[in-house]
mmCIF file of C-alpha atoms in Angstrom:
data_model
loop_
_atom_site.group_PDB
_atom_site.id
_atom_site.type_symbol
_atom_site.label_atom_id
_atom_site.label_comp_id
_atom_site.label_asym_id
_atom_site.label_seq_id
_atom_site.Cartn_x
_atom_site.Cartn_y
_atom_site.Cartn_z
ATOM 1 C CA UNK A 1 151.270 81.605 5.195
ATOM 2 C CA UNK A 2 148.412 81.123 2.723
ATOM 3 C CA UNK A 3 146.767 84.258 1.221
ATOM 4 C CA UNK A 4 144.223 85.594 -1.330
ATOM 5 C CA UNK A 5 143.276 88.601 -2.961
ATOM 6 C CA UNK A 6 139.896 90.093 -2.571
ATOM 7 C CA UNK A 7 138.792 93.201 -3.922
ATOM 8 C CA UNK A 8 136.985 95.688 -1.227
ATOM 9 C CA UNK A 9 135.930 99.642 -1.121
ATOM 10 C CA UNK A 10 137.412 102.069 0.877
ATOM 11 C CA UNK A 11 134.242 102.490 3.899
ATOM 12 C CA UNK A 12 135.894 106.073 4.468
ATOM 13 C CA UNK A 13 135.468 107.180 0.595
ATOM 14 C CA UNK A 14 132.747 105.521 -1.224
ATOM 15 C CA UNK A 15 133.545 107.165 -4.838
ATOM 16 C CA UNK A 16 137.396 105.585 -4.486
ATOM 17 C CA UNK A 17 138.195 102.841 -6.721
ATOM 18 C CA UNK A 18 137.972 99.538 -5.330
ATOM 19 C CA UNK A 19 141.578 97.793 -4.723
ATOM 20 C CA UNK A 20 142.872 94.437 -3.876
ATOM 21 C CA UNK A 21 144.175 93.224 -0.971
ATOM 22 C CA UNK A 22 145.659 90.694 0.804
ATOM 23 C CA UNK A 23 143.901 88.598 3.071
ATOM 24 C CA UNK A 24 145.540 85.530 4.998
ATOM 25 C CA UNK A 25 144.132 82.014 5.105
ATOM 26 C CA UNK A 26 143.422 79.650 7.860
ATOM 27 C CA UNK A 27 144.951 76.119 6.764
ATOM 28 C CA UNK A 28 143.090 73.625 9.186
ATOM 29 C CA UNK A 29 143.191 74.477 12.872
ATOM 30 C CA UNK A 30 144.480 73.414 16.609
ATOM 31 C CA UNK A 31 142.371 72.448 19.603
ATOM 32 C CA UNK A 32 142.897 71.899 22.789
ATOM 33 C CA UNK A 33 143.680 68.453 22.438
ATOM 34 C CA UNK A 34 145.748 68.440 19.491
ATOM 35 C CA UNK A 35 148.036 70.554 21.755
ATOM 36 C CA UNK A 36 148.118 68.468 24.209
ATOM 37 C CA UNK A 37 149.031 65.811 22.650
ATOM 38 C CA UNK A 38 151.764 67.294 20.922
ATOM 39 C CA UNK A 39 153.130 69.110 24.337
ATOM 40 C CA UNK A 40 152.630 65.828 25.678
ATOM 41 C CA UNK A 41 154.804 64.125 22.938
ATOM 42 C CA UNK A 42 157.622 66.685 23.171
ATOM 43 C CA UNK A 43 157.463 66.526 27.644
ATOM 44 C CA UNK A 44 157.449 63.986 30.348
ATOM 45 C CA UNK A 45 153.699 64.863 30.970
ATOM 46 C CA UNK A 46 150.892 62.986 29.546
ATOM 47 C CA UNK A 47 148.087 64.336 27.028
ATOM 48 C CA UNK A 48 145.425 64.378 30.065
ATOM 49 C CA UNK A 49 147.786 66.680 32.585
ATOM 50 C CA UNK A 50 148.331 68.612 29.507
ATOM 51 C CA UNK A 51 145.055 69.574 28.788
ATOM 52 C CA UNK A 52 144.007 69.785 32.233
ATOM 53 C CA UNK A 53 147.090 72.522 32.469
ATOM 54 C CA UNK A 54 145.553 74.181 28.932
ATOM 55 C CA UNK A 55 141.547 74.034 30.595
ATOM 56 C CA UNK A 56 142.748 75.702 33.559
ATOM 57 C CA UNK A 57 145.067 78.338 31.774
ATOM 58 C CA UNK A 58 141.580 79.253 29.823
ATOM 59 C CA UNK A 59 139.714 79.727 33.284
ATOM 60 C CA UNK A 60 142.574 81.418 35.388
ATOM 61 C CA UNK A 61 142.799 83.997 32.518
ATOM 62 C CA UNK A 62 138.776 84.591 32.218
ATOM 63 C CA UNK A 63 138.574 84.894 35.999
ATOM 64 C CA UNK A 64 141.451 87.588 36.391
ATOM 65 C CA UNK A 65 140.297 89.813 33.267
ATOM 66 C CA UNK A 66 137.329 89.647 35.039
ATOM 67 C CA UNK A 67 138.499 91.363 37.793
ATOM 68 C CA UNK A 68 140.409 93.953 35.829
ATOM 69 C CA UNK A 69 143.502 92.410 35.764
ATOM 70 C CA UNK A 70 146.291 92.369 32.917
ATOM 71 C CA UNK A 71 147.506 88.974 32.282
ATOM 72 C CA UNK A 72 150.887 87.981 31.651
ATOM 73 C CA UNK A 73 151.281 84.955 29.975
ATOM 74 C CA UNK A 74 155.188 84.443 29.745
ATOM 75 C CA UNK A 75 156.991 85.250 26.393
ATOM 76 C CA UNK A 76 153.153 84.721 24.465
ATOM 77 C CA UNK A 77 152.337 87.994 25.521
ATOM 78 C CA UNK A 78 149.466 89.522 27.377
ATOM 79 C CA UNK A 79 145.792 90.432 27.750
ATOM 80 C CA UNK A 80 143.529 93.324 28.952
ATOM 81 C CA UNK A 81 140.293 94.127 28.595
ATOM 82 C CA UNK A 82 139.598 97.729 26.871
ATOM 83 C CA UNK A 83 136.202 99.439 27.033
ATOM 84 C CA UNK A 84 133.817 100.939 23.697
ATOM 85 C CA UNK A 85 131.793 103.756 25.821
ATOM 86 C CA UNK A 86 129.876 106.836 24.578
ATOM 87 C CA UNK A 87 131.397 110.310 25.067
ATOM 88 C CA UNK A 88 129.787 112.653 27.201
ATOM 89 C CA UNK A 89 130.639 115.940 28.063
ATOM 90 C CA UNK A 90 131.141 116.345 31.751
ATOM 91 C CA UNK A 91 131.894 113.381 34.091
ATOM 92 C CA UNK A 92 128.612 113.897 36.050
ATOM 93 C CA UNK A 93 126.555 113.337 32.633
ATOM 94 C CA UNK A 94 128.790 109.587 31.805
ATOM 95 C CA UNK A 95 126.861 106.467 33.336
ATOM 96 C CA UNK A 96 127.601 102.895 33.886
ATOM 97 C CA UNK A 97 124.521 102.688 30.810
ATOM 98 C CA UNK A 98 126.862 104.796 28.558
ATOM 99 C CA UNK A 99 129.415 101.823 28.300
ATOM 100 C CA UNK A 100 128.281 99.407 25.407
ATOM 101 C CA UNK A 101 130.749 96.679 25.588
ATOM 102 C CA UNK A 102 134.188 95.325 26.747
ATOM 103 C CA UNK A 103 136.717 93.815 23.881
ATOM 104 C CA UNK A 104 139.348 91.447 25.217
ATOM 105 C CA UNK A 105 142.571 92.947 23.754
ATOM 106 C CA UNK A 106 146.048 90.597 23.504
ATOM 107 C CA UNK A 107 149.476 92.044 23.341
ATOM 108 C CA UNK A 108 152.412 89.664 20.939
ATOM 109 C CA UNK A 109 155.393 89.262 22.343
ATOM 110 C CA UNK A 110 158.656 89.620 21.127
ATOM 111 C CA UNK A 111 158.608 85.778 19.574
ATOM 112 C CA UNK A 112 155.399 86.418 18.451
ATOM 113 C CA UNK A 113 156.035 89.952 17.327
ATOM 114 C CA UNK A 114 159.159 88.283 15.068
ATOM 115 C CA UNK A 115 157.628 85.159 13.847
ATOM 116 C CA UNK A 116 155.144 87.522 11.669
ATOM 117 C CA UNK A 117 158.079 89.380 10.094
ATOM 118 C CA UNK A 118 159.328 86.000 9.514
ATOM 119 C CA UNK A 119 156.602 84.266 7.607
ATOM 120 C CA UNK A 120 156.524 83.328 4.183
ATOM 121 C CA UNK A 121 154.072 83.653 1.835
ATOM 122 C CA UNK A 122 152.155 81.929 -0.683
ATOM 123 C CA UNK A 123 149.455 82.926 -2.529
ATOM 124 C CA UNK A 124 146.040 81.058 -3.223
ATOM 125 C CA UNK A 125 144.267 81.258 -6.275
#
């Protein structure tokens, strides 16, 4: 895992010294096609069922978040959706208006979980 240092303030405590830290880098990225290709390579399916599998993974998930549900998704983990509202005092003074926006949250697993105590890291100048 790729990193660099970059020097930021503390947003809590303005007159604290600035300090460095770590920040990982992206090196290149995956689409959906690239994956299916290499699923593909590594199953008996081909690269079009593959993808077709990963499009309608993307939609099944949307459409049950949606309707409030937690997803599974094996050993990958899961996701939710969680809620940024305004407080009010009393229950009769909160409104569907008070709620400003929904944040789709995912859950590691346990491979997940352990393949980020696992990594190694290299920094980038």
């Amino acid at each position: 895992m790729k990193y660099k240092l970059i020097l930021k303030k503390n947003p809590q405590d303005a007159s604290a010294p600035e300090k460095y830290y770590a920040t990982a880098i992206a090196d290149g990225e995956v689409d959906f096609e690239s994956l299916s290709e290499q699923i593909a390579y590594k199953t008996t399916l081909t690269e079009s069922d593959c993808y077709a599998v990963l499009l309608s993974l993307e939609r099944n998930i949307l459409k049950q978040l949606q309707q409030g549900k937690i997803v599974r998704v094996g050993r990958l983990g899961s996701f939710n959706i969680t809620l940024k509202s305004k407080g009010r005092l009393t229950e009769a003074e909160f409104s569907v208006n008070d709620i400003e926006k929904g944040r789709v949250r995912f859950r590691p697993g346990k491979k997940l979980n352990k393949m980020t105590q696992e990594l190694n890291y290299r920094r980038i100048m």
